[in-house]
PDB file of C-alpha atoms in Angstrom:
ATOM      1  CA  MET A 196       0.000   0.000   0.000  1.00  0.00           C
ATOM      2  CA  GLY A 197       1.306   3.464  -0.870  1.00  0.00           C
ATOM      3  CA  MET A 198       2.291   6.008   1.764  1.00  0.00           C
ATOM      4  CA  ARG A 199      -0.784   7.962   2.801  1.00  0.00           C
ATOM      5  CA  SER A 200      -0.638  11.719   2.398  1.00  0.00           C
ATOM      6  CA  PRO A 201      -1.040  13.782   5.566  1.00  0.00           C
ATOM      7  CA  LEU A 202      -2.786  16.461   3.498  1.00  0.00           C
ATOM      8  CA  PRO A 203      -6.319  16.043   2.138  1.00  0.00           C
ATOM      9  CA  VAL A 204      -7.263  16.343  -1.516  1.00  0.00           C
ATOM     10  CA  ARG A 205      -7.794  20.035  -2.331  1.00  0.00           C
ATOM     11  CA  ASP A 206      -9.831  21.183  -5.344  1.00  0.00           C
ATOM     12  CA  GLY A 207      -9.620  17.643  -6.662  1.00  0.00           C
ATOM     13  CA  VAL A 208      -5.795  17.537  -6.514  1.00  0.00           C
ATOM     14  CA  GLY A 209      -3.798  15.462  -4.058  1.00  0.00           C
ATOM     15  CA  ALA A 210      -0.664  16.770  -2.370  1.00  0.00           C
ATOM     16  CA  THR A 211       2.717  16.022  -3.940  1.00  0.00           C
ATOM     17  CA  ARG A 212       5.205  13.851  -2.044  1.00  0.00           C
ATOM     18  CA  LEU A 213       8.928  14.625  -2.357  1.00  0.00           C
ATOM     19  CA  HIS A 214      11.735  12.308  -1.301  1.00  0.00           C
ATOM     20  CA  VAL A 215      14.473  14.276   0.485  1.00  0.00           C
ATOM     21  CA  PRO A 216      17.997  12.840   0.921  1.00  0.00           C
ATOM     22  CA  LEU A 217      18.939  12.150   4.517  1.00  0.00           C
ATOM     23  CA  GLN A 218      22.550  13.196   3.883  1.00  0.00           C
ATOM     24  CA  GLY A 219      24.207  15.677   1.574  1.00  0.00           C
ATOM     25  CA  SER A 220      25.799  19.078   1.228  1.00  0.00           C
ATOM     26  CA  TRP A 221      22.607  20.996   2.016  1.00  0.00           C
ATOM     27  CA  PRO A 222      22.288  22.253   5.605  1.00  0.00           C
ATOM     28  CA  THR A 223      18.474  22.286   5.540  1.00  0.00           C
ATOM     29  CA  ILE A 224      15.569  20.699   3.716  1.00  0.00           C
ATOM     30  CA  SER A 225      14.669  24.121   2.337  1.00  0.00           C
ATOM     31  CA  ALA A 226      18.178  24.528   0.882  1.00  0.00           C
ATOM     32  CA  TYR A 227      17.815  21.167  -0.880  1.00  0.00           C
ATOM     33  CA  MET A 228      14.439  22.168  -2.312  1.00  0.00           C
ATOM     34  CA  VAL A 229      15.728  25.537  -3.481  1.00  0.00           C
ATOM     35  CA  GLU A 230      18.437  23.737  -5.458  1.00  0.00           C
ATOM     36  CA  ARG A 231      16.124  20.957  -6.627  1.00  0.00           C
ATOM     37  CA  PHE A 232      13.550  23.448  -7.905  1.00  0.00           C
ATOM     38  CA  PHE A 233      16.078  25.874  -9.354  1.00  0.00           C
ATOM     39  CA  HIS A 234      13.518  27.164 -11.864  1.00  0.00           C
ATOM     40  CA  LEU A 235      11.434  28.667  -9.022  1.00  0.00           C
ATOM     41  CA  GLU A 236      12.123  31.961  -7.266  1.00  0.00           C
ATOM     42  CA  PRO A 237      13.950  30.997  -4.008  1.00  0.00           C
ATOM     43  CA  ASP A 238      12.190  33.595  -1.836  1.00  0.00           C
ATOM     44  CA  ARG A 239       8.822  32.368  -3.005  1.00  0.00           C
ATOM     45  CA  LEU A 240       9.694  28.797  -2.042  1.00  0.00           C
ATOM     46  CA  LEU A 241      11.048  29.848   1.350  1.00  0.00           C
ATOM     47  CA  ARG A 242       7.857  31.785   2.051  1.00  0.00           C
ATOM     48  CA  ARG A 243       5.944  28.529   1.645  1.00  0.00           C
ATOM     49  CA  PHE A 244       7.985  27.109   4.538  1.00  0.00           C
ATOM     50  CA  ASP A 245       7.269  30.242   6.596  1.00  0.00           C
ATOM     51  CA  GLN A 246       3.552  29.851   5.915  1.00  0.00           C
ATOM     52  CA  GLY A 247       3.518  26.193   7.034  1.00  0.00           C
ATOM     53  CA  GLU A 248       2.654  24.870   3.558  1.00  0.00           C
ATOM     54  CA  ILE A 249       5.342  22.159   3.481  1.00  0.00           C
ATOM     55  CA  VAL A 250       4.709  19.361   5.976  1.00  0.00           C
ATOM     56  CA  ALA A 251       6.180  16.156   7.361  1.00  0.00           C
ATOM     57  CA  ARG A 252       4.629  12.690   7.301  1.00  0.00           C
ATOM     58  CA  ASP A 253       2.591  13.428  10.424  1.00  0.00           C
ATOM     59  CA  GLY A 254       1.292  16.695   8.939  1.00  0.00           C
ATOM     60  CA  ALA A 255       3.512  18.918  11.115  1.00  0.00           C
ATOM     61  CA  PRO A 256       4.705  21.994   9.203  1.00  0.00           C
ATOM     62  CA  LEU A 257       8.425  22.329   8.523  1.00  0.00           C
ATOM     63  CA  ASN A 258      10.274  25.622   8.630  1.00  0.00           C
ATOM     64  CA  ARG A 259      13.109  26.946   6.538  1.00  0.00           C
ATOM     65  CA  ASP A 260      15.629  25.924   9.233  1.00  0.00           C
ATOM     66  CA  THR A 261      14.563  22.260   9.522  1.00  0.00           C
ATOM     67  CA  PRO A 262      17.879  20.397   9.103  1.00  0.00           C
ATOM     68  CA  LEU A 263      18.532  17.920   6.338  1.00  0.00           C
ATOM     69  CA  GLY A 264      17.961  14.417   7.672  1.00  0.00           C
ATOM     70  CA  ALA A 265      15.051  15.367   9.896  1.00  0.00           C
ATOM     71  CA  GLN A 266      12.533  14.009   7.358  1.00  0.00           C
ATOM     72  CA  GLU A 267      12.853  11.637   4.423  1.00  0.00           C
ATOM     73  CA  PHE A 268       9.578  12.711   2.787  1.00  0.00           C
ATOM     74  CA  VAL A 269       7.736  16.015   2.673  1.00  0.00           C
ATOM     75  CA  TRP A 270       4.337  16.906   1.231  1.00  0.00           C
ATOM     76  CA  TYR A 271       3.048  20.090  -0.350  1.00  0.00           C
ATOM     77  CA  TYR A 272       0.416  21.278  -2.805  1.00  0.00           C
ATOM     78  CA  ARG A 273       1.587  22.198  -6.252  1.00  0.00           C
ATOM     79  CA  GLU A 274       0.943  25.854  -6.955  1.00  0.00           C
ATOM     80  CA  PRO A 275      -1.974  26.352  -9.365  1.00  0.00           C
ATOM     81  CA  LEU A 276      -0.955  26.593 -12.992  1.00  0.00           C
ATOM     82  CA  VAL A 277      -2.264  28.888 -15.658  1.00  0.00           C
ATOM     83  CA  GLU A 278      -3.635  26.067 -17.774  1.00  0.00           C
ATOM     84  CA  ARG A 279      -4.803  26.077 -21.330  1.00  0.00           C
ATOM     85  CA  ASP A 280      -8.425  25.008 -21.293  1.00  0.00           C
ATOM     86  CA  ILE A 281      -9.229  21.692 -22.963  1.00  0.00           C
ATOM     87  CA  PRO A 282     -12.597  22.420 -24.613  1.00  0.00           C
ATOM     88  CA  PHE A 283     -13.810  18.818 -24.602  1.00  0.00           C
ATOM     89  CA  HIS A 284     -15.718  17.113 -21.830  1.00  0.00           C
ATOM     90  CA  GLU A 285     -15.777  13.623 -20.424  1.00  0.00           C
ATOM     91  CA  GLU A 286     -19.121  11.829 -20.409  1.00  0.00           C
ATOM     92  CA  ILE A 287     -20.011   9.713 -17.403  1.00  0.00           C
ATOM     93  CA  LEU A 288     -21.315   6.360 -18.646  1.00  0.00           C
ATOM     94  CA  HIS A 289     -21.672   4.494 -15.356  1.00  0.00           C
ATOM     95  CA  VAL A 290     -21.567   5.159 -11.600  1.00  0.00           C
ATOM     96  CA  ASP A 291     -22.019   2.707  -8.743  1.00  0.00           C
ATOM     97  CA  ASP A 292     -20.608   2.276  -5.230  1.00  0.00           C
ATOM     98  CA  HIS A 293     -17.348   0.883  -6.594  1.00  0.00           C
ATOM     99  CA  LEU A 294     -16.809   2.083 -10.165  1.00  0.00           C
ATOM    100  CA  VAL A 295     -17.062   5.186 -12.292  1.00  0.00           C
ATOM    101  CA  VAL A 296     -16.713   4.731 -16.050  1.00  0.00           C
ATOM    102  CA  ILE A 297     -16.302   7.653 -18.432  1.00  0.00           C
ATOM    103  CA  ASP A 298     -15.943   8.304 -22.134  1.00  0.00           C
ATOM    104  CA  LYS A 299     -12.741  10.359 -22.226  1.00  0.00           C
ATOM    105  CA  PRO A 300     -12.204  12.887 -25.026  1.00  0.00           C
ATOM    106  CA  HIS A 301      -8.974  13.268 -26.953  1.00  0.00           C
ATOM    107  CA  PHE A 302      -6.385  15.661 -25.407  1.00  0.00           C
ATOM    108  CA  LEU A 303      -7.580  15.203 -21.800  1.00  0.00           C
ATOM    109  CA  PRO A 304      -4.947  13.547 -19.545  1.00  0.00           C
ATOM    110  CA  THR A 305      -6.056  10.803 -17.189  1.00  0.00           C
ATOM    111  CA  THR A 306      -4.230  12.261 -14.161  1.00  0.00           C
ATOM    112  CA  PRO A 307      -2.624  15.617 -13.261  1.00  0.00           C
ATOM    113  CA  GLY A 308       0.880  16.147 -14.522  1.00  0.00           C
ATOM    114  CA  GLY A 309       3.098  18.568 -16.387  1.00  0.00           C
ATOM    115  CA  LYS A 310       1.016  21.465 -17.685  1.00  0.00           C
ATOM    116  CA  TYR A 311      -2.327  20.049 -16.562  1.00  0.00           C
ATOM    117  CA  LEU A 312      -3.961  19.885 -13.126  1.00  0.00           C
ATOM    118  CA  GLN A 313      -7.611  20.912 -13.259  1.00  0.00           C
ATOM    119  CA  ASN A 314      -7.728  19.857 -16.900  1.00  0.00           C
ATOM    120  CA  SER A 315      -7.357  16.156 -16.149  1.00  0.00           C
ATOM    121  CA  ALA A 316     -10.025  13.478 -16.049  1.00  0.00           C
ATOM    122  CA  LEU A 317      -9.254  12.591 -12.429  1.00  0.00           C
ATOM    123  CA  VAL A 318      -9.516  16.134 -11.032  1.00  0.00           C
ATOM    124  CA  ARG A 319     -12.582  16.973 -13.099  1.00  0.00           C
ATOM    125  CA  LEU A 320     -14.344  13.853 -11.802  1.00  0.00           C
ATOM    126  CA  ARG A 321     -13.305  14.313  -8.176  1.00  0.00           C
ATOM    127  CA  ASN A 322     -14.786  17.810  -8.252  1.00  0.00           C
ATOM    128  CA  ARG A 323     -17.824  16.840 -10.305  1.00  0.00           C
ATOM    129  CA  LEU A 324     -18.756  13.856  -8.110  1.00  0.00           C
ATOM    130  CA  ASP A 325     -17.428  15.309  -4.837  1.00  0.00           C
ATOM    131  CA  ASN A 326     -15.381  12.154  -4.252  1.00  0.00           C
ATOM    132  CA  PRO A 327     -11.721  12.701  -3.306  1.00  0.00           C
ATOM    133  CA  GLU A 328     -11.222   8.903  -3.172  1.00  0.00           C
ATOM    134  CA  LEU A 329     -11.569   8.471  -6.938  1.00  0.00           C
ATOM    135  CA  THR A 330      -8.500   6.827  -8.498  1.00  0.00           C
ATOM    136  CA  PRO A 331      -7.941   5.542 -12.046  1.00  0.00           C
ATOM    137  CA  ILE A 332      -7.793   1.749 -12.309  1.00  0.00           C
ATOM    138  CA  HIS A 333      -5.963   1.939 -15.641  1.00  0.00           C
ATOM    139  CA  ARG A 334      -4.816   4.765 -17.907  1.00  0.00           C
ATOM    140  CA  LEU A 335      -5.213   6.146 -21.388  1.00  0.00           C
ATOM    141  CA  ASP A 336      -2.691   8.383 -23.091  1.00  0.00           C
ATOM    142  CA  ARG A 337      -3.726  12.026 -23.193  1.00  0.00           C
ATOM    143  CA  ALA A 338      -4.015  11.726 -26.972  1.00  0.00           C
ATOM    144  CA  THR A 339      -6.308   8.670 -26.847  1.00  0.00           C
ATOM    145  CA  ALA A 340     -10.076   8.877 -26.400  1.00  0.00           C
ATOM    146  CA  GLY A 341     -12.534   6.332 -25.080  1.00  0.00           C
ATOM    147  CA  ILE A 342     -13.426   4.122 -22.128  1.00  0.00           C
ATOM    148  CA  LEU A 343     -11.648   4.888 -18.849  1.00  0.00           C
ATOM    149  CA  MET A 344     -12.493   3.306 -15.502  1.00  0.00           C
ATOM    150  CA  PHE A 345     -12.040   4.683 -11.974  1.00  0.00           C
ATOM    151  CA  SER A 346     -12.277   3.165  -8.523  1.00  0.00           C
ATOM    152  CA  ALA A 347     -14.741   4.995  -6.305  1.00  0.00           C
ATOM    153  CA  ARG A 348     -13.535   3.601  -2.958  1.00  0.00           C
ATOM    154  CA  PRO A 349     -10.230   2.311  -1.567  1.00  0.00           C
ATOM    155  CA  ASP A 350     -11.523  -0.893   0.044  1.00  0.00           C
ATOM    156  CA  THR A 351     -12.499  -2.516  -3.289  1.00  0.00           C
ATOM    157  CA  ARG A 352      -9.904  -0.860  -5.537  1.00  0.00           C
ATOM    158  CA  GLY A 353      -7.436  -3.744  -5.395  1.00  0.00           C
ATOM    159  CA  ALA A 354      -9.934  -6.274  -6.740  1.00  0.00           C
ATOM    160  CA  TYR A 355     -10.410  -4.262  -9.925  1.00  0.00           C
ATOM    161  CA  GLN A 356      -6.723  -3.423 -10.299  1.00  0.00           C
ATOM    162  CA  LEU A 357      -5.936  -7.152 -10.200  1.00  0.00           C
ATOM    163  CA  LEU A 358      -8.166  -7.689 -13.235  1.00  0.00           C
ATOM    164  CA  PHE A 359      -5.799  -5.558 -15.291  1.00  0.00           C
ATOM    165  CA  GLU A 360      -2.643  -6.950 -13.710  1.00  0.00           C
ATOM    166  CA  ASN A 361      -3.794 -10.508 -14.449  1.00  0.00           C
ATOM    167  CA  ARG A 362      -4.953  -9.622 -17.994  1.00  0.00           C
ATOM    168  CA  ARG A 363      -8.542 -10.563 -17.270  1.00  0.00           C
ATOM    169  CA  VAL A 364      -9.983  -7.486 -18.988  1.00  0.00           C
ATOM    170  CA  GLU A 365     -10.802  -7.648 -22.690  1.00  0.00           C
ATOM    171  CA  LYS A 366      -9.787  -4.347 -24.294  1.00  0.00           C
ATOM    172  CA  VAL A 367     -10.815  -3.370 -27.815  1.00  0.00           C
ATOM    173  CA  TYR A 368      -9.567  -0.310 -29.707  1.00  0.00           C
ATOM    174  CA  GLU A 369     -10.095   1.251 -33.112  1.00  0.00           C
ATOM    175  CA  ALA A 370      -7.510   3.129 -35.157  1.00  0.00           C
ATOM    176  CA  VAL A 371      -7.387   4.984 -38.458  1.00  0.00           C
ATOM    177  CA  SER A 372      -4.164   5.099 -40.474  1.00  0.00           C
ATOM    178  CA  ALA A 373      -3.176   6.535 -43.825  1.00  0.00           C
ATOM    179  CA  LEU A 374      -3.658   3.940 -46.532  1.00  0.00           C
ATOM    180  CA  PRO A 375      -0.319   2.170 -47.116  1.00  0.00           C
ATOM    181  CA  PRO A 376       1.079   2.790 -50.617  1.00  0.00           C
ATOM    182  CA  ASP A 377       1.122  -0.932 -51.437  1.00  0.00           C
ATOM    183  CA  TRP A 378      -2.470  -1.528 -50.324  1.00  0.00           C
ATOM    184  CA  ASP A 379      -4.373  -4.030 -52.470  1.00  0.00           C
ATOM    185  CA  PRO A 380      -8.100  -4.200 -51.663  1.00  0.00           C
ATOM    186  CA  ALA A 381      -8.299  -7.591 -53.364  1.00  0.00           C
ATOM    187  CA  ASP A 382      -5.588  -8.966 -51.053  1.00  0.00           C
ATOM    188  CA  PRO A 383      -5.513  -6.763 -47.923  1.00  0.00           C
ATOM    189  CA  ARG A 384      -2.250  -7.050 -46.012  1.00  0.00           C
ATOM    190  CA  LEU A 385      -0.083  -5.085 -43.580  1.00  0.00           C
ATOM    191  CA  GLY A 386       3.660  -5.607 -43.473  1.00  0.00           C
ATOM    192  CA  GLY A 387       3.151  -8.395 -46.006  1.00  0.00           C
ATOM    193  CA  LEU A 388       0.824 -10.284 -43.630  1.00  0.00           C
ATOM    194  CA  PRO A 389      -2.843 -11.117 -44.281  1.00  0.00           C
ATOM    195  CA  PHE A 390      -5.498 -10.208 -41.712  1.00  0.00           C
ATOM    196  CA  PRO A 391      -5.982 -11.022 -38.893  1.00  0.00           C
ATOM    197  CA  ILE A 392      -2.419 -10.211 -37.812  1.00  0.00           C
ATOM    198  CA  VAL A 393      -0.795 -10.982 -34.462  1.00  0.00           C
ATOM    199  CA  HIS A 394       2.113  -8.598 -33.923  1.00  0.00           C
ATOM    200  CA  ARG A 395       4.629  -9.120 -31.120  1.00  0.00           C
ATOM    201  CA  ASN A 396       7.811  -7.316 -30.099  1.00  0.00           C
ATOM    202  CA  HIS A 397       9.761  -6.172 -27.053  1.00  0.00           C
ATOM    203  CA  ILE A 398       8.932  -2.618 -25.962  1.00  0.00           C
ATOM    204  CA  GLU A 399      11.006  -0.775 -23.370  1.00  0.00           C
ATOM    205  CA  LYS A 400      10.666   2.703 -21.885  1.00  0.00           C
ATOM    206  CA  LEU A 401      13.932   4.585 -21.686  1.00  0.00           C
ATOM    207  CA  ARG A 402      14.340   7.140 -18.925  1.00  0.00           C
ATOM    208  CA  GLY A 403      14.095  10.697 -20.222  1.00  0.00           C
ATOM    209  CA  ASN A 404      12.642   9.670 -23.612  1.00  0.00           C
ATOM    210  CA  VAL A 405       9.085  10.473 -24.674  1.00  0.00           C
ATOM    211  CA  CYS A 406       9.058   7.527 -27.088  1.00  0.00           C
ATOM    212  CA  VAL A 407       9.505   3.865 -26.290  1.00  0.00           C
ATOM    213  CA  ARG A 408      12.124   1.707 -27.987  1.00  0.00           C
ATOM    214  CA  VAL A 409      11.691  -1.631 -29.713  1.00  0.00           C
ATOM    215  CA  ALA A 410      14.419  -4.150 -28.872  1.00  0.00           C
ATOM    216  CA  PRO A 411      14.347  -6.695 -31.736  1.00  0.00           C
ATOM    217  CA  ASP A 412      16.865  -9.013 -30.065  1.00  0.00           C
ATOM    218  CA  ARG A 413      14.802  -9.491 -26.892  1.00  0.00           C
ATOM    219  CA  GLU A 414      11.911 -11.809 -26.070  1.00  0.00           C
ATOM    220  CA  PRO A 415       8.553 -10.173 -26.982  1.00  0.00           C
ATOM    221  CA  ASN A 416       6.685  -8.604 -24.066  1.00  0.00           C
ATOM    222  CA  SER A 417       3.813  -7.083 -26.057  1.00  0.00           C
ATOM    223  CA  GLU A 418       1.186  -8.588 -28.329  1.00  0.00           C
ATOM    224  CA  THR A 419      -1.685  -7.131 -30.374  1.00  0.00           C
ATOM    225  CA  LEU A 420      -4.260  -8.769 -32.621  1.00  0.00           C
ATOM    226  CA  VAL A 421      -4.975  -6.491 -35.605  1.00  0.00           C
ATOM    227  CA  GLU A 422      -8.194  -6.986 -37.586  1.00  0.00           C
ATOM    228  CA  LEU A 423      -9.488  -5.121 -40.616  1.00  0.00           C
ATOM    229  CA  ILE A 424     -12.670  -3.061 -40.263  1.00  0.00           C
ATOM    230  CA  GLY A 425     -12.509  -1.349 -43.628  1.00  0.00           C
ATOM    231  CA  ALA A 426     -10.676   0.969 -45.987  1.00  0.00           C
ATOM    232  CA  ASP A 427     -11.309   3.514 -48.710  1.00  0.00           C
ATOM    233  CA  ASP A 428      -8.980   5.322 -51.080  1.00  0.00           C
ATOM    234  CA  ARG A 429      -7.609   7.482 -48.222  1.00  0.00           C
ATOM    235  CA  VAL A 430      -7.436   5.543 -44.974  1.00  0.00           C
ATOM    236  CA  LEU A 431      -7.307   2.176 -43.294  1.00  0.00           C
ATOM    237  CA  HIS A 432      -9.627   1.379 -40.345  1.00  0.00           C
ATOM    238  CA  THR A 433      -8.480  -1.369 -37.962  1.00  0.00           C
ATOM    239  CA  LEU A 434      -9.703  -3.104 -34.822  1.00  0.00           C
ATOM    240  CA  LEU A 435      -7.029  -3.723 -32.180  1.00  0.00           C
ATOM    241  CA  ARG A 436      -7.114  -6.265 -29.368  1.00  0.00           C
ATOM    242  CA  PRO A 437      -4.052  -5.869 -27.131  1.00  0.00           C
ATOM    243  CA  HIS A 438      -3.087  -8.901 -25.091  1.00  0.00           C
ATOM    244  CA  SER A 439      -0.614  -6.817 -23.068  1.00  0.00           C
ATOM    245  CA  GLY A 440      -0.606  -3.165 -22.015  1.00  0.00           C
ATOM    246  CA  ARG A 441       2.808  -1.686 -22.724  1.00  0.00           C
ATOM    247  CA  MET A 442       3.243   2.059 -23.066  1.00  0.00           C
ATOM    248  CA  HIS A 443       2.291   3.263 -26.578  1.00  0.00           C
ATOM    249  CA  GLN A 444       1.904  -0.373 -27.629  1.00  0.00           C
ATOM    250  CA  LEU A 445      -0.809   0.092 -30.258  1.00  0.00           C
ATOM    251  CA  ARG A 446       0.876   3.116 -31.787  1.00  0.00           C
ATOM    252  CA  VAL A 447       4.192   1.255 -31.994  1.00  0.00           C
ATOM    253  CA  HIS A 448       2.684  -1.916 -33.436  1.00  0.00           C
ATOM    254  CA  LEU A 449       0.737  -0.221 -36.219  1.00  0.00           C
ATOM    255  CA  ALA A 450       3.759   1.915 -37.100  1.00  0.00           C
ATOM    256  CA  ALA A 451       5.898  -1.240 -37.297  1.00  0.00           C
ATOM    257  CA  LEU A 452       3.370  -2.735 -39.744  1.00  0.00           C
ATOM    258  CA  GLY A 453       3.608   0.347 -41.977  1.00  0.00           C
ATOM    259  CA  ALA A 454       0.313   1.887 -40.873  1.00  0.00           C
ATOM    260  CA  GLY A 455       1.172   4.569 -38.315  1.00  0.00           C
ATOM    261  CA  ILE A 456      -1.941   6.101 -36.751  1.00  0.00           C
ATOM    262  CA  LEU A 457      -3.107   9.381 -38.257  1.00  0.00           C
ATOM    263  CA  HIS A 458      -1.925  12.521 -36.419  1.00  0.00           C
ATOM    264  CA  ASP A 459       0.553  10.619 -34.222  1.00  0.00           C
ATOM    265  CA  PRO A 460       3.473  12.961 -33.443  1.00  0.00           C
ATOM    266  CA  PHE A 461       5.594  10.142 -31.950  1.00  0.00           C
ATOM    267  CA  TYR A 462       5.491   7.145 -34.311  1.00  0.00           C
ATOM    268  CA  PRO A 463       6.874   6.220 -36.754  1.00  0.00           C
ATOM    269  CA  GLU A 464       8.727   9.565 -36.528  1.00  0.00           C
ATOM    270  CA  LEU A 465       9.092  11.896 -33.539  1.00  0.00           C
ATOM    271  CA  LEU A 466       7.943  15.327 -34.661  1.00  0.00           C
ATOM    272  CA  PRO A 467       8.978  18.642 -33.039  1.00  0.00           C
ATOM    273  CA  GLU A 468       6.833  19.595 -30.046  1.00  0.00           C
ATOM    274  CA  ALA A 469       3.940  21.842 -31.042  1.00  0.00           C
ATOM    275  CA  PRO A 470       0.771  23.188 -29.414  1.00  0.00           C
ATOM    276  CA  ASP A 471      -2.277  20.945 -29.549  1.00  0.00           C
ATOM    277  CA  ASP A 472      -4.208  21.147 -32.786  1.00  0.00           C
ATOM    278  CA  PHE A 473      -7.725  20.307 -31.673  1.00  0.00           C
ATOM    279  CA  THR A 474      -8.777  19.714 -35.285  1.00  0.00           C
ATOM    280  CA  ARG A 475      -6.312  16.807 -35.634  1.00  0.00           C
ATOM    281  CA  PRO A 476      -6.844  14.339 -32.765  1.00  0.00           C
ATOM    282  CA  LEU A 477      -4.895  11.105 -32.713  1.00  0.00           C
ATOM    283  CA  GLN A 478      -7.078   8.570 -34.488  1.00  0.00           C
ATOM    284  CA  LEU A 479      -7.049   6.015 -31.678  1.00  0.00           C
ATOM    285  CA  LEU A 480     -10.114   5.109 -29.634  1.00  0.00           C
ATOM    286  CA  ALA A 481     -10.528   2.786 -26.618  1.00  0.00           C
ATOM    287  CA  ARG A 482     -13.798   1.305 -27.835  1.00  0.00           C
ATOM    288  CA  GLU A 483     -14.735  -1.443 -25.361  1.00  0.00           C
ATOM    289  CA  LEU A 484     -13.908  -2.939 -21.967  1.00  0.00           C
ATOM    290  CA  ARG A 485     -15.266  -6.337 -20.880  1.00  0.00           C
ATOM    291  CA  PHE A 486     -14.640  -8.314 -17.696  1.00  0.00           C
ATOM    292  CA  THR A 487     -16.257 -10.398 -15.006  1.00  0.00           C
ATOM    293  CA  ASP A 488     -16.919  -8.248 -11.970  1.00  0.00           C
ATOM    294  CA  PRO A 489     -14.688  -9.515  -9.116  1.00  0.00           C
ATOM    295  CA  LEU A 490     -17.273  -8.578  -6.482  1.00  0.00           C
ATOM    296  CA  SER A 491     -20.563  -9.731  -8.004  1.00  0.00           C
ATOM    297  CA  GLY A 492     -19.354 -12.261 -10.576  1.00  0.00           C
ATOM    298  CA  ALA A 493     -21.570 -10.565 -13.174  1.00  0.00           C
ATOM    299  CA  PRO A 494     -20.326  -9.845 -16.717  1.00  0.00           C
ATOM    300  CA  ARG A 495     -19.598  -6.142 -17.300  1.00  0.00           C
ATOM    301  CA  GLU A 496     -19.261  -4.384 -20.631  1.00  0.00           C
ATOM    302  CA  PHE A 497     -18.706  -0.715 -21.417  1.00  0.00           C
ATOM    303  CA  ARG A 498     -18.583   0.814 -24.899  1.00  0.00           C
ATOM    304  CA  THR A 499     -17.679   4.289 -26.111  1.00  0.00           C
ATOM    305  CA  LYS A 500     -20.176   6.565 -27.824  1.00  0.00           C
ATOM    306  CA  ARG A 501     -17.386   8.346 -29.681  1.00  0.00           C
ATOM    307  CA  VAL A 502     -16.303   7.793 -33.272  1.00  0.00           C
ATOM    308  CA  LEU A 503     -13.033   8.540 -35.037  1.00  0.00           C
ATOM    309  CA  GLN A 504     -13.468  11.577 -37.250  1.00  0.00           C
ATOM    310  CA  ASP A 505     -11.275  10.232 -40.057  1.00  0.00           C
ATOM    311  CA  ALA A 506     -12.791   6.751 -40.204  1.00  0.00           C
ATOM    312  CA  PRO A 507     -14.159   5.740 -43.623  1.00  0.00           C
ATOM    313  CA  PRO A 508     -17.957   5.643 -43.922  1.00  0.00           C
ATOM    314  CA  ALA A 509     -19.481   2.401 -42.719  1.00  0.00           C
ATOM    315  CA  ARG A 510     -20.660   0.111 -45.486  1.00  0.00           C
TER     316      ARG A 510
END
């Protein structure tokens, strides 16, 4: 079980925990934090100590003279950001005593981080439902839309988390890619393989990199079943059933098959960072989640109401 915060959730956002070295060249915890957060104005940070806003594990406020080594962890609230508004809204599909299921829009992060605090699915829902105990059971990339599930209470959270850890949740996605140049509608293939395609490789996340790396000489740790939904003279529409849940797995697998997802700035080529273009969402959608409820034993199924804007017309 994680270390419990001594500070309550505030405006839907939990306090941040910082690990502080017990030894080092800094005389005080405040001196360490001033150096650690060098991009902040030192006087402003020190004033937060003076105002009792940085606390120990028992909730006792620390002061700017608290010596290094007195505490290994400290907690504080991140200062509110000036956030760019994300003009898309999550739709609540299901609420009960244990679960909240939403239809997440593109561009909305699952949890606070980086440039986004209030504009995250978790904080929006905590405020909307007045439930500071809400916690995501799994995650979707900020760029991906679709079904996202939250635990509503701590005492049953573990049962649902185990479903994902033990791969007992059926996940179904849709994607739209540019039509490969060698596409033959009479003999539809990707990467020279006929549908349905099972693609496997070894994906690893490298520290400090926004993209994952494929290690071709290592045992596969990711697997996706790729099925054809349809195609026209512009795009390819596929159904994806991941057997594993590695970071960026579906984006990496389709790119490896020569069908990188439309509007993906990471794969197959990392593009320069640019502001969000709300007219060009990543064409990836978490369409369905199915599982047997670990508490009731009943089958559960949730399906998105969203569609991919670049998908070919249904026939």
